[in-house]
Short mmCIF file of C-alpha atoms in Angstrom, two decimals:
data_model
loop_
_atom_site.label_atom_id
_atom_site.label_comp_id
_atom_site.label_asym_id
_atom_site.label_seq_id
_atom_site.Cartn_x
_atom_site.Cartn_y
_atom_site.Cartn_z
CA MET B 1 0.00 0.00 0.00
CA ARG B 2 1.17 3.51 -0.80
CA VAL B 3 0.89 6.44 1.55
CA HIS B 4 -1.51 9.26 0.68
CA PRO B 5 -0.36 11.80 -1.97
CA LEU B 6 -0.55 14.47 0.74
CA SER B 7 2.72 13.06 2.07
CA LEU B 8 4.31 13.88 -1.31
CA ILE B 9 3.29 17.52 -0.92
CA ILE B 10 4.75 17.56 2.60
CA ASP B 11 8.03 16.03 1.41
CA ILE B 12 8.36 18.52 -1.45
CA THR B 13 7.62 21.43 0.89
CA GLU B 14 10.16 20.27 3.48
CA ARG B 15 12.79 19.67 0.83
CA ALA B 16 12.17 23.08 -0.75
CA ARG B 17 12.53 24.74 2.64
CA SER B 18 15.83 22.98 3.24
CA MET B 19 17.05 24.13 -0.19
CA VAL B 20 16.55 27.83 0.50
CA GLY B 21 20.06 28.31 1.85
CA THR B 22 21.60 26.40 -1.04
CA MET B 23 19.56 28.37 -3.57
CA VAL B 24 20.65 31.70 -2.08
CA SER B 25 24.31 30.64 -2.26
CA LEU B 26 23.78 29.51 -5.85
CA LEU B 27 22.20 32.84 -6.76
CA VAL B 28 25.14 34.73 -5.26
CA LEU B 29 27.59 32.58 -7.24
CA VAL B 30 25.65 32.95 -10.47
CA ALA B 31 25.24 36.69 -9.95
CA TRP B 32 29.00 36.99 -9.48
CA MET B 33 29.43 35.51 -12.96
CA HIS B 34 27.15 38.27 -14.38
CA PRO B 35 24.82 36.10 -16.46
CA SER B 36 21.53 37.24 -17.92
CA ARG B 37 18.34 37.17 -15.85
CA GLN B 38 16.99 34.35 -18.04
CA VAL B 39 19.95 32.13 -17.14
CA VAL B 40 19.39 32.73 -13.40
CA TRP B 41 15.72 31.79 -13.54
CA THR B 42 16.51 28.76 -15.70
CA VAL B 43 18.98 27.47 -13.10
CA ILE B 44 16.42 27.93 -10.31
CA ALA B 45 13.65 26.24 -12.31
CA LEU B 46 15.86 23.26 -13.16
CA ALA B 47 16.87 22.81 -9.51
CA VAL B 48 13.27 22.94 -8.26
CA ALA B 49 12.02 20.64 -11.04
CA GLY B 50 14.78 18.12 -10.38
CA MET B 51 13.97 18.08 -6.67
CA ALA B 52 10.24 17.61 -7.36
CA VAL B 53 10.85 14.75 -9.82
CA TRP B 54 13.10 12.99 -7.31
CA GLN B 55 10.55 13.31 -4.52
CA ILE B 56 7.82 11.94 -6.79
CA ALA B 57 10.03 8.95 -7.64
CA LEU B 58 10.70 8.32 -3.94
CA TRP B 59 6.97 8.50 -3.14
CA ALA B 60 6.07 6.13 -5.99
CA CYS B 61 8.59 3.55 -4.74
CA ARG B 62 7.54 3.81 -1.07
CA ARG B 63 5.13 1.05 0.01
CA TYR B 64 4.17 -0.64 3.25
CA ARG B 65 2.46 -3.95 3.95
CA LEU B 66 0.85 -5.46 7.03
CA GLY B 67 1.66 -9.17 7.07
CA ASP B 68 0.51 -11.90 9.40
CA ASP B 69 3.46 -11.42 11.77
CA GLU B 70 5.20 -8.20 10.77
CA ILE B 71 4.98 -4.82 9.08
CA THR B 72 7.25 -4.18 6.10
CA LEU B 73 8.31 -0.89 4.52
CA VAL B 74 9.90 -0.84 1.05
CA THR B 75 11.75 2.28 -0.13
CA GLY B 76 14.40 3.23 -2.67
CA VAL B 77 14.58 4.17 -6.35
CA PHE B 78 17.77 2.60 -7.65
CA ASN B 79 18.34 0.28 -4.69
CA THR B 80 15.50 -1.33 -2.76
CA ILE B 81 15.54 -1.05 1.04
CA ARG B 82 13.20 -3.37 2.89
CA THR B 83 12.61 -2.73 6.61
CA THR B 84 10.65 -5.34 8.58
CA ILE B 85 9.53 -5.11 12.22
CA PRO B 86 7.73 -8.10 13.80
CA TYR B 87 4.63 -7.12 15.75
CA ASP B 88 5.97 -8.55 19.00
CA HIS B 89 9.13 -6.42 18.60
CA ILE B 90 7.22 -3.15 18.45
CA HIS B 91 8.26 -0.98 21.37
CA THR B 92 5.95 2.00 20.90
CA VAL B 93 3.44 3.21 18.33
CA ASN B 94 3.29 7.01 18.10
CA VAL B 95 0.40 8.58 16.22
CA SER B 96 0.25 12.29 15.36
CA GLN B 97 -2.44 14.19 13.48
CA PRO B 98 -1.70 17.75 12.32
CA PHE B 99 -4.77 19.90 11.83
CA PHE B 100 -4.49 19.70 8.02
CA PHE B 101 -4.68 15.87 8.20
CA LYS B 102 -8.11 15.83 9.86
CA PRO B 103 -10.25 16.64 6.76
CA PHE B 104 -8.63 13.68 4.97
CA GLY B 105 -8.85 11.25 7.91
CA LEU B 106 -5.06 10.79 7.95
CA VAL B 107 -2.36 10.49 10.59
CA SER B 108 1.39 9.98 10.81
CA VAL B 109 2.51 6.77 12.52
CA THR B 110 5.96 6.01 13.96
CA ILE B 111 6.62 2.33 14.75
CA ASP B 112 9.62 2.09 17.06
CA ALA B 113 11.34 -1.25 17.66
CA GLY B 114 13.43 0.08 20.53
CA GLY B 115 16.82 0.02 18.83
CA THR B 116 19.50 2.70 19.06
CA SER B 117 19.93 3.16 15.31
CA GLY B 118 17.73 5.11 12.93
CA GLY B 119 16.87 1.92 11.04
CA SER B 120 14.96 0.47 14.00
CA ALA B 121 11.89 2.60 13.33
CA ILE B 122 9.36 2.91 10.52
CA VAL B 123 7.78 6.30 9.87
CA LEU B 124 4.59 6.42 7.78
CA THR B 125 3.30 9.87 6.87
CA ALA B 126 -0.30 10.43 5.74
CA VAL B 127 -1.81 6.98 6.30
CA PRO B 128 -5.40 6.06 7.31
CA ALA B 129 -6.34 7.11 10.84
CA GLY B 130 -7.11 3.53 11.93
CA LEU B 131 -3.64 2.17 11.16
CA GLY B 132 -2.23 2.91 14.62
CA ASP B 133 -5.06 1.04 16.36
CA LYS B 134 -4.76 -1.82 13.89
CA LEU B 135 -1.07 -2.17 14.67
CA GLU B 136 -1.89 -2.22 18.38
CA ARG B 137 -4.40 -5.02 17.88
CA LEU B 138 -1.93 -7.04 15.81
CA ARG B 139 0.80 -6.50 18.42
CA LEU B 140 -1.48 -7.63 21.26
CA GLN B 141 -2.71 -10.66 19.31
CA THR B 142 0.87 -11.71 18.54
CA MET B 143 1.94 -11.33 22.17
CA ASP B 144 -1.14 -13.22 23.43
CA ALA B 145 -0.50 -16.05 20.99
CA ALA B 146 3.17 -16.27 22.01
CA ALA B 147 2.21 -16.40 25.70
CA GLY B 148 -0.53 -18.97 25.12
CA ARG B 149 -3.30 -16.59 26.17
CA PRO B 150 -6.72 -16.50 24.47
CA THR B 151 -6.61 -14.09 21.55
CA PRO B 152 -9.29 -11.45 21.00
CA THR B 153 -12.21 -12.42 18.79
CA ALA B 154 -13.01 -10.83 15.46
CA ASP B 155 -14.76 -7.89 17.09
CA GLY B 156 -11.70 -7.20 19.21
CA ILE B 157 -13.21 -8.36 22.51
CA GLY B 158 -11.38 -10.87 24.62
CA PRO B 159 -9.97 -11.51 28.10
CA THR B 160 -6.94 -9.56 29.28
CA ASP B 161 -4.07 -10.75 31.48
CA HIS B 162 -6.05 -9.78 34.59
CA GLY B 163 -9.23 -11.63 33.65
CA GLU B 164 -11.02 -8.47 32.57
CA THR B 165 -12.71 -7.92 29.22
CA ARG B 166 -10.76 -6.11 26.54
CA LEU B 167 -12.90 -3.65 24.65
CA PRO B 168 -12.64 -3.14 20.90
CA ASP B 169 -9.33 -1.37 20.28
CA THR B 170 -10.68 1.23 17.91
CA ASP B 171 -9.95 4.27 20.06
CA HIS B 172 -7.95 5.19 23.15
CA ASN B 173 -11.28 6.00 24.80
CA ASP B 174 -11.84 2.23 25.06
CA GLY B 175 -9.36 2.33 27.93
CA ARG B 176 -9.61 3.91 31.36
CA LEU B 177 -8.76 7.58 31.85
CA VAL B 178 -6.29 7.88 34.72
CA PHE B 179 -5.12 11.49 34.36
CA ARG B 180 -6.15 14.64 32.53
CA ALA B 181 -4.19 17.88 32.80
CA SER B 182 -6.22 21.07 33.02
CA VAL B 183 -5.28 24.36 31.40
CA ARG B 184 -4.22 25.53 34.86
CA ASP B 185 -1.84 22.57 35.15
CA THR B 186 -0.34 23.35 31.74
CA ILE B 187 0.18 27.02 32.57
CA LEU B 188 1.72 26.10 35.95
CA PHE B 189 4.07 23.74 34.10
CA ALA B 190 5.20 26.58 31.84
CA LEU B 191 5.59 29.16 34.60
CA THR B 192 7.53 26.83 36.91
CA ASP B 193 9.71 25.23 34.25
CA LEU B 194 13.27 26.54 34.51
CA GLY B 195 13.67 25.50 30.90
CA PHE B 196 11.82 28.68 29.93
CA LEU B 197 15.24 30.33 30.07
CA ALA B 198 15.88 28.58 26.75
CA ALA B 199 13.43 31.08 25.27
CA LEU B 200 16.20 33.65 25.68
CA ALA B 201 18.16 31.74 23.02
CA VAL B 202 15.14 31.97 20.68
CA ILE B 203 14.91 35.73 21.21
CA TYR B 204 18.66 36.09 20.75
CA GLY B 205 18.54 34.08 17.51
CA PHE B 206 15.72 36.28 16.22
CA ALA B 207 17.79 39.37 17.03
CA GLN B 208 20.77 37.90 15.17
CA ASN B 209 18.60 37.31 12.11
CA LEU B 210 17.52 40.95 12.25
CA ARG B 211 21.19 41.95 12.47
CA ASP B 212 21.84 40.12 9.19
CA LEU B 213 18.87 41.76 7.43
CA LEU B 214 19.06 45.36 8.68
CA PRO B 215 21.84 47.89 8.05
CA ALA B 216 24.67 47.61 10.58
CA GLY B 217 24.43 51.22 11.71
CA MET B 218 20.73 50.86 12.50
CA VAL B 219 21.36 47.76 14.64
CA TYR B 220 24.19 49.38 16.60
CA ARG B 221 22.15 52.52 17.26
CA ALA B 222 19.15 50.44 18.43
CA GLU B 223 21.37 48.41 20.78
CA TYR B 224 22.94 51.54 22.15
CA ALA B 225 19.52 53.10 22.76
CA VAL B 226 18.38 50.04 24.73
CA TYR B 227 21.58 49.85 26.80
CA ARG B 228 21.53 53.57 27.53
CA PHE B 229 17.87 53.38 28.55
CA ALA B 230 18.59 50.40 30.83
CA ALA B 231 21.55 52.17 32.43
CA GLY B 232 19.58 55.37 33.03
CA SER B 233 18.36 54.38 36.50
CA VAL B 234 17.65 51.40 38.69
CA ILE B 235 13.93 51.54 37.85
CA THR B 236 14.51 51.47 34.09
CA ALA B 237 16.97 48.58 34.47
CA ILE B 238 14.35 46.63 36.43
CA MET B 239 11.75 47.45 33.77
CA VAL B 240 13.98 46.14 30.98
CA ALA B 241 14.75 42.94 32.93
CA ALA B 242 11.04 42.46 33.65
CA ALA B 243 10.18 42.92 29.97
CA ILE B 244 12.75 40.29 28.96
CA LEU B 245 11.48 37.89 31.63
CA ALA B 246 7.86 38.43 30.56
CA SER B 247 8.70 37.76 26.91
CA MET B 248 10.43 34.49 27.86
CA LEU B 249 7.47 33.43 29.98
CA VAL B 250 5.08 34.16 27.10
CA VAL B 251 7.15 31.99 24.76
CA SER B 252 7.26 29.23 27.39
CA VAL B 253 3.48 29.32 27.97
CA VAL B 254 2.70 29.24 24.25
CA LYS B 255 5.10 26.35 23.71
CA SER B 256 3.63 24.39 26.62
CA LEU B 257 0.06 24.94 25.42
CA LEU B 258 1.00 23.70 21.96
CA LEU B 259 2.81 20.67 23.39
CA PHE B 260 0.65 19.63 26.38
CA HIS B 261 -2.82 21.00 25.61
CA ARG B 262 -5.51 18.48 26.66
CA PHE B 263 -2.85 16.14 28.03
CA GLU B 264 -4.46 12.79 28.89
CA VAL B 265 -3.18 9.43 30.10
CA TRP B 266 -5.26 6.30 29.44
CA ARG B 267 -4.67 2.79 30.68
CA ARG B 268 -5.78 0.16 28.16
CA GLY B 269 -4.85 -3.40 29.03
CA ASP B 270 -1.07 -3.48 29.45
CA ASP B 271 -0.49 -0.17 27.66
CA LEU B 272 -0.28 3.47 28.66
CA ILE B 273 -1.66 5.82 26.00
CA ILE B 274 -0.49 9.44 26.11
CA VAL B 275 -2.64 11.90 24.13
CA ARG B 276 -1.67 15.56 23.83
CA GLY B 277 -1.19 18.54 21.53
CA LEU B 278 -3.12 21.57 20.32
CA ILE B 279 -2.38 22.02 16.61
CA THR B 280 -0.90 18.56 16.10
CA ARG B 281 -2.69 15.92 18.17
CA ARG B 282 -0.32 13.12 19.19
CA SER B 283 -1.10 9.69 20.59
CA ILE B 284 1.79 7.67 22.02
CA THR B 285 1.38 4.06 23.17
CA ILE B 286 3.84 2.84 25.82
CA PRO B 287 3.74 -0.87 26.75
CA VAL B 288 4.06 -1.07 30.53
CA ARG B 289 6.44 -4.00 30.30
CA ARG B 290 8.88 -1.71 28.46
CA VAL B 291 9.10 0.76 31.34
CA GLN B 292 12.61 0.64 32.81
CA ALA B 293 12.41 3.33 35.49
CA ILE B 294 10.19 6.06 36.92
CA THR B 295 11.67 9.52 37.47
CA ILE B 296 10.02 12.19 39.64
CA ARG B 297 11.45 15.68 39.18
CA GLN B 298 11.02 18.91 41.14
CA SER B 299 12.72 22.17 40.35
CA VAL B 300 13.41 24.40 43.33
CA LEU B 301 10.42 26.55 42.43
CA ARG B 302 8.12 23.55 41.99
CA ARG B 303 9.28 22.08 45.29
CA ALA B 304 8.24 25.28 47.04
CA LEU B 305 4.83 25.05 45.34
CA HIS B 306 4.51 21.28 46.00
CA LEU B 307 4.43 20.35 42.32
CA SER B 308 6.17 17.48 40.51
CA SER B 309 6.73 16.07 37.03
CA VAL B 310 7.00 12.36 36.18
CA GLN B 311 8.78 10.66 33.31
CA VAL B 312 9.16 6.95 32.58
CA GLY B 313 12.47 5.63 31.32
CA LEU B 314 12.21 3.60 28.12
CA ALA B 315 14.56 1.25 26.32
CA THR B 316 14.32 3.22 23.09
CA PRO B 317 15.81 6.60 22.16
CA GLY B 318 12.78 7.51 20.07
CA THR B 319 12.93 9.18 16.67
CA ASP B 320 13.14 12.78 15.50
CA SER B 321 9.74 12.43 13.84
CA ASP B 322 7.83 11.85 17.10
CA GLY B 323 7.96 15.55 17.98
CA ASP B 324 9.64 14.99 21.36
CA ASP B 325 13.06 15.79 22.69
CA ASP B 326 14.94 13.84 25.32
CA ASP B 327 13.39 15.84 28.17
CA THR B 328 9.75 15.31 27.12
CA ARG B 329 9.92 11.79 25.68
CA GLY B 330 8.23 9.43 28.12
CA SER B 331 6.56 12.23 30.12
CA ILE B 332 3.42 10.78 31.72
CA LEU B 333 2.72 13.60 34.21
CA PRO B 334 3.94 17.04 33.07
CA VAL B 335 2.87 18.64 36.37
CA ILE B 336 0.82 17.38 39.32
CA GLU B 337 0.29 18.32 42.97
CA ASP B 338 2.32 16.27 45.43
CA GLY B 339 -0.82 15.23 47.28
CA ARG B 340 -2.14 13.41 44.18
CA LEU B 341 1.19 12.13 42.90
CA TYR B 342 1.53 8.60 44.24
CA ALA B 343 -2.19 7.78 44.07
CA THR B 344 -2.21 8.76 40.38
CA LEU B 345 0.98 6.80 39.68
CA HIS B 346 -0.55 3.76 41.38
CA ASP B 347 -3.55 3.98 39.03
CA MET B 348 -1.28 4.32 36.02
CA LEU B 349 1.32 1.71 36.92
CA PRO B 350 -0.06 -0.74 39.51
CA GLU B 351 2.71 -3.19 38.48
CA TRP B 352 5.24 -0.91 40.16
CA ASP B 353 3.21 -0.76 43.40
CA LEU B 354 4.35 2.76 44.24
CA ARG B 355 2.01 2.87 47.26
CA GLY B 356 3.10 -0.49 48.62
CA SER B 357 5.43 -0.97 51.56
CA GLY B 358 8.91 -2.34 51.28
CA ARG B 359 11.60 -2.88 53.86
CA HIS B 360 12.05 0.86 54.22
CA GLY B 361 8.39 1.83 54.46
CA ASP B 362 5.63 3.32 52.36
CA LEU B 363 6.48 5.10 49.11
CA ARG B 364 3.72 7.68 49.43
CA GLY B 365 6.24 10.22 50.62
CA GLU B 366 6.59 12.67 53.43
CA SER B 367 4.41 15.73 53.93
CA HIS B 368 7.03 18.15 52.58
CA GLY B 369 7.43 16.45 49.19
CA PRO B 370 7.17 13.29 47.14
CA GLN B 371 10.40 11.72 48.34
CA PRO B 372 10.05 8.17 49.72
CA VAL B 373 10.33 7.87 53.49
CA ARG B 374 13.31 6.49 55.34
CA VAL B 375 15.79 7.24 52.58
CA LYS B 376 19.35 6.95 53.84
CA ARG B 377 21.20 10.18 53.09
CA THR B 378 24.60 9.21 51.72
CA ALA B 379 26.01 12.76 51.33
CA ARG B 380 25.26 13.87 54.89
CA GLY B 381 28.46 14.97 56.64
CA LEU B 382 30.44 15.15 53.38
CA GLY B 383 29.80 18.79 52.56
CA ARG B 384 33.46 19.74 52.43
CA TYR B 385 33.97 17.42 49.46
CA LEU B 386 31.16 19.12 47.54
CA LEU B 387 31.15 22.79 48.54
CA VAL B 388 34.81 23.83 48.90
CA MET B 389 36.06 23.65 45.31
CA PRO B 390 33.42 25.86 43.54
CA PRO B 391 34.25 29.02 45.56
CA VAL B 392 38.00 28.39 45.18
CA TRP B 393 37.77 28.04 41.39
CA THR B 394 35.41 31.00 41.14
CA ALA B 395 37.79 33.25 43.07
CA ALA B 396 40.75 32.16 40.94
CA VAL B 397 38.97 32.66 37.61
CA THR B 398 37.51 36.00 38.72
CA ALA B 399 40.96 37.26 39.71
CA VAL B 400 42.43 36.27 36.34
CA MET B 401 39.56 37.88 34.43
CA THR B 402 39.81 41.04 36.52
CA VAL B 403 43.45 41.45 35.55
CA GLY B 404 42.52 40.84 31.92
CA VAL B 405 39.66 43.34 32.04
CA LEU B 406 41.90 46.03 33.54
CA MET B 407 44.48 45.46 30.81
CA ILE B 408 41.83 45.65 28.06
CA ALA B 409 40.32 48.78 29.56
CA ARG B 410 43.71 50.44 29.73
CA TYR B 411 44.47 49.48 26.12
CA TYR B 412 41.21 50.78 24.66
CA ALA B 413 40.71 53.75 26.98
CA PRO B 414 40.72 57.02 24.95
CA SER B 415 42.94 59.85 25.94
CA PRO B 416 41.30 62.73 27.84
CA ASP B 417 41.65 65.09 24.89
CA THR B 418 39.98 62.74 22.37
CA PRO B 419 36.60 64.07 21.12
CA LEU B 420 33.64 61.83 21.95
CA ASP B 421 32.66 61.42 18.30
CA GLU B 422 36.06 59.85 17.55
CA VAL B 423 35.86 57.16 20.24
CA ARG B 424 35.22 53.87 18.46
CA PHE B 425 34.77 50.17 19.07
CA PRO B 426 37.61 47.81 18.03
CA ASP B 427 35.54 46.97 14.92
CA GLY B 428 35.40 50.63 13.88
CA HIS B 429 31.86 51.56 14.91
CA PRO B 430 31.62 54.75 16.94
CA VAL B 431 30.92 54.78 20.66
CA PHE B 432 28.80 57.70 21.79
CA GLU B 433 29.83 57.49 25.45
CA PRO B 434 33.25 56.42 26.81
CA TYR B 435 31.69 54.55 29.73
CA PHE B 436 30.06 52.15 27.27
CA HIS B 437 33.27 50.06 27.43
CA VAL B 438 33.02 49.87 31.19
CA LEU B 439 29.51 48.37 31.06
CA TRP B 440 30.67 45.49 28.87
CA LEU B 441 33.75 44.89 31.04
CA LEU B 442 31.59 44.67 34.15
CA TRP B 443 29.36 42.14 32.38
CA LEU B 444 32.43 40.03 31.66
CA LEU B 445 33.27 39.91 35.36
CA THR B 446 29.82 38.55 36.21
CA VAL B 447 30.36 35.44 34.05
CA PRO B 448 32.64 33.53 36.47
CA LEU B 449 30.53 34.65 39.43
CA LEU B 450 27.32 33.34 37.85
CA ALA B 451 28.99 30.10 36.75
CA GLY B 452 30.51 29.54 40.18
CA GLY B 453 27.21 30.27 41.89
CA TYR B 454 25.44 27.80 39.60
CA VAL B 455 27.93 25.01 40.37
CA PHE B 456 27.77 25.75 44.10
CA ALA B 457 23.95 25.62 44.03
CA LYS B 458 23.97 22.28 42.18
CA ARG B 459 26.33 20.74 44.70
CA TRP B 460 24.40 22.12 47.66
CA LEU B 461 21.25 20.43 46.32
CA LYS B 462 23.18 17.17 45.96
CA LEU B 463 24.33 17.48 49.57
CA ARG B 464 20.74 17.90 50.69
CA ALA B 465 19.15 15.23 48.49
CA GLU B 466 21.43 12.29 47.68
CA GLY B 467 20.35 9.01 49.24
CA TYR B 468 18.78 5.61 48.58
CA ALA B 469 16.38 2.98 49.89
CA LEU B 470 16.34 -0.73 48.99
CA LEU B 471 13.00 -2.50 48.73
CA ASP B 472 12.24 -6.18 49.27
CA ASP B 473 11.21 -6.94 45.68
CA GLY B 474 14.51 -5.99 44.06
CA ARG B 475 13.70 -2.32 43.56
CA ILE B 476 15.77 0.69 44.53
CA VAL B 477 14.73 4.27 45.24
CA VAL B 478 17.47 6.84 44.64
CA THR B 479 17.12 10.52 45.47
CA GLY B 480 19.44 13.24 44.26
CA ALA B 481 19.71 16.44 42.26
CA ARG B 482 20.32 17.06 38.57
CA ARG B 483 21.03 20.61 37.48
CA LEU B 484 18.78 22.69 39.77
CA SER B 485 16.10 20.06 40.29
CA PHE B 486 15.43 17.41 42.92
CA VAL B 487 15.09 13.93 41.41
CA THR B 488 13.66 10.68 42.73
CA MET B 489 14.23 7.57 40.60
CA ILE B 490 12.64 4.16 41.12
CA THR B 491 13.96 1.20 39.14
CA ARG B 492 14.63 -2.52 39.42
CA ARG B 493 17.93 -4.25 39.97
CA SER B 494 17.61 -6.04 36.60
CA ARG B 495 17.72 -2.66 34.83
CA ILE B 496 21.22 -1.83 36.13
CA GLN B 497 23.96 -2.43 33.55
CA CYS B 498 27.04 -2.18 35.76
CA VAL B 499 28.53 -0.43 38.79
CA GLN B 500 31.25 2.21 38.37
CA ARG B 501 33.16 3.39 41.44
CA ARG B 502 35.70 6.24 41.37
CA ILE B 503 37.96 7.49 44.14
CA TYR B 504 40.53 10.29 44.02
CA PRO B 505 43.93 9.82 45.70
CA TRP B 506 43.25 12.55 48.25
CA ARG B 507 39.98 10.84 49.26
CA VAL B 508 41.40 7.35 49.84
CA ARG B 509 42.28 8.00 53.47
CA ALA B 510 38.83 9.45 54.18
CA GLY B 511 37.11 6.58 52.34
CA VAL B 512 34.92 8.82 50.13
CA GLU B 513 34.02 7.68 46.61
CA SER B 514 31.73 8.49 43.69
CA LEU B 515 29.40 5.80 42.36
CA ASP B 516 27.45 5.49 39.09
CA MET B 517 25.05 2.75 38.02
CA PRO B 518 24.10 3.09 34.32
CA LEU B 519 20.61 1.90 33.37
CA PHE B 520 19.05 0.40 30.25
CA VAL B 521 17.30 3.70 29.59
CA MET B 522 17.55 5.68 26.37
CA ASN B 523 15.59 8.80 27.36
CA GLY B 524 15.83 11.18 30.29
CA TYR B 525 18.21 10.21 33.10
CA SER B 526 19.99 6.96 32.31
CA TRP B 527 22.02 6.41 35.47
CA LEU B 528 21.83 6.30 39.26
CA ARG B 529 24.52 8.62 40.57
CA PHE B 530 26.07 9.35 43.97
CA THR B 531 28.50 12.25 43.77
CA VAL B 532 29.99 11.50 47.20
CA ILE B 533 29.41 8.34 49.19
CA ARG B 534 31.34 6.53 51.91
CA SER B 535 33.11 3.36 50.86
CA PRO B 536 31.04 0.96 53.05
CA GLU B 537 27.81 2.30 51.54
CA ALA B 538 29.29 2.09 48.03
CA GLN B 539 30.28 -1.53 48.68
CA ARG B 540 26.80 -2.33 49.97
CA LEU B 541 25.18 -0.90 46.81
CA HIS B 542 27.71 -2.75 44.67
CA ASP B 543 26.88 -6.07 46.31
CA TRP B 544 23.14 -5.43 46.04
CA ALA B 545 23.35 -4.52 42.33
CA MET B 546 25.45 -7.61 41.62
CA GLY B 547 23.15 -9.83 43.70
CA ILE B 548 25.93 -10.74 46.14
CA GLY B 549 25.07 -11.72 49.69
CA ALA B 550 22.14 -10.49 51.76
CA THR B 551 20.35 -7.25 50.98
CA GLU B 552 20.29 -6.08 54.58
#
């Protein structure tokens, strides 16, 4: 079967967009040769026509087939590439529906087999809307047959693993809704997400594009006007900072609404179905048996507001076509109040028994946050190994940069008798005020201070949070900090790949090590890490992970 011709239009559009830069370079080269206008337009027309013909040939040779045991995709013009994924090897089925697909009843489907290479996934653009559900039925039937369980009947109804009745798998609504994020939840996610600072890079990139399009003198005068306005008084500086912060928050809120609007989690049989998106509606199916770990994250701001985010670790890296990055892939709870956290997780993943009691108590958490109770703090009393070095390095780098700044200022400082209109930047552009140099030099001095403060804050969070608890059923709960967020990870011993222990020569006498346990996880956090830990505790975790001796 071929995909819908709408996919051909999408491919041609994407290819044409990627050719814009090449076409501009080609035009510059051709213009340098001084040809006639007819020659220029002929070259452009031939390039566009050649691209369109090639895309048509690729579309005509692209076919997929649903067999009895596998799905096969055939591509290639001069050489045939055949990709086959058995139904029981399917890791996830991701379905997305942009708004322009809805009138045609089409979707895009990504079938991921869980491999680390790009060839372990099949991407079908513009296929019938029921294909994703059909693949899910075929996958479940294949798994039931392999396990010797009764397979669903022709109408899709049959017993599940728990003795319940499986409804016809024609829609995710046939499952049980376990979580739905409100608009308030989505806005709280955006406002409390420290990642909104990345919006500054978007604004900066937009400004750089304007720099390339507008005359240089206009850009420099506009920048000078903004800097001079900001330096006019403390109030104006605060107003400028507030305007920048507000613009970043607006970008973050809009992005979150587009990504997590009407976020829903459904439990259907042994699958979690994540449905989300405003313009492009996405449906992602996650088999519960593929879940490798559960990660609960709290930024400092969210911790103060008693909010958390939850992500499941998967054994697949995902594909670029699923619309997710590494931080959002596997997200099952973008934001939720701490009071509802573990009850909701228990409804979603009863196999992990997150409300059950192990040797170290109930996992429902303490009143001040979602951390499991009776976690043994491994970094307690080891603050000097975490907090001493950042201030020392910051002081050293700041001293070196101060000397460099003073030398630069002395080199570029104009003489007292130089007219103001002759004072210029090193690149030749005029400076209207001599103190303009001083502002930039002061900004340079803040770089090591901000970097040192960031590292110190990260290590202070690690000192407060790092610890672990071992449960009777071979699970481990590890608490810690990554970047400026508190993290709680729950995983099983079978998911641990190895144990890596490091110790510096100056720590041997004190018996202080670092310990990492990489996991079979290809998204989000893929390791259990202890930045500082005493050697007896490190040995105990090593023996537990390797299954050596008693777990007490």
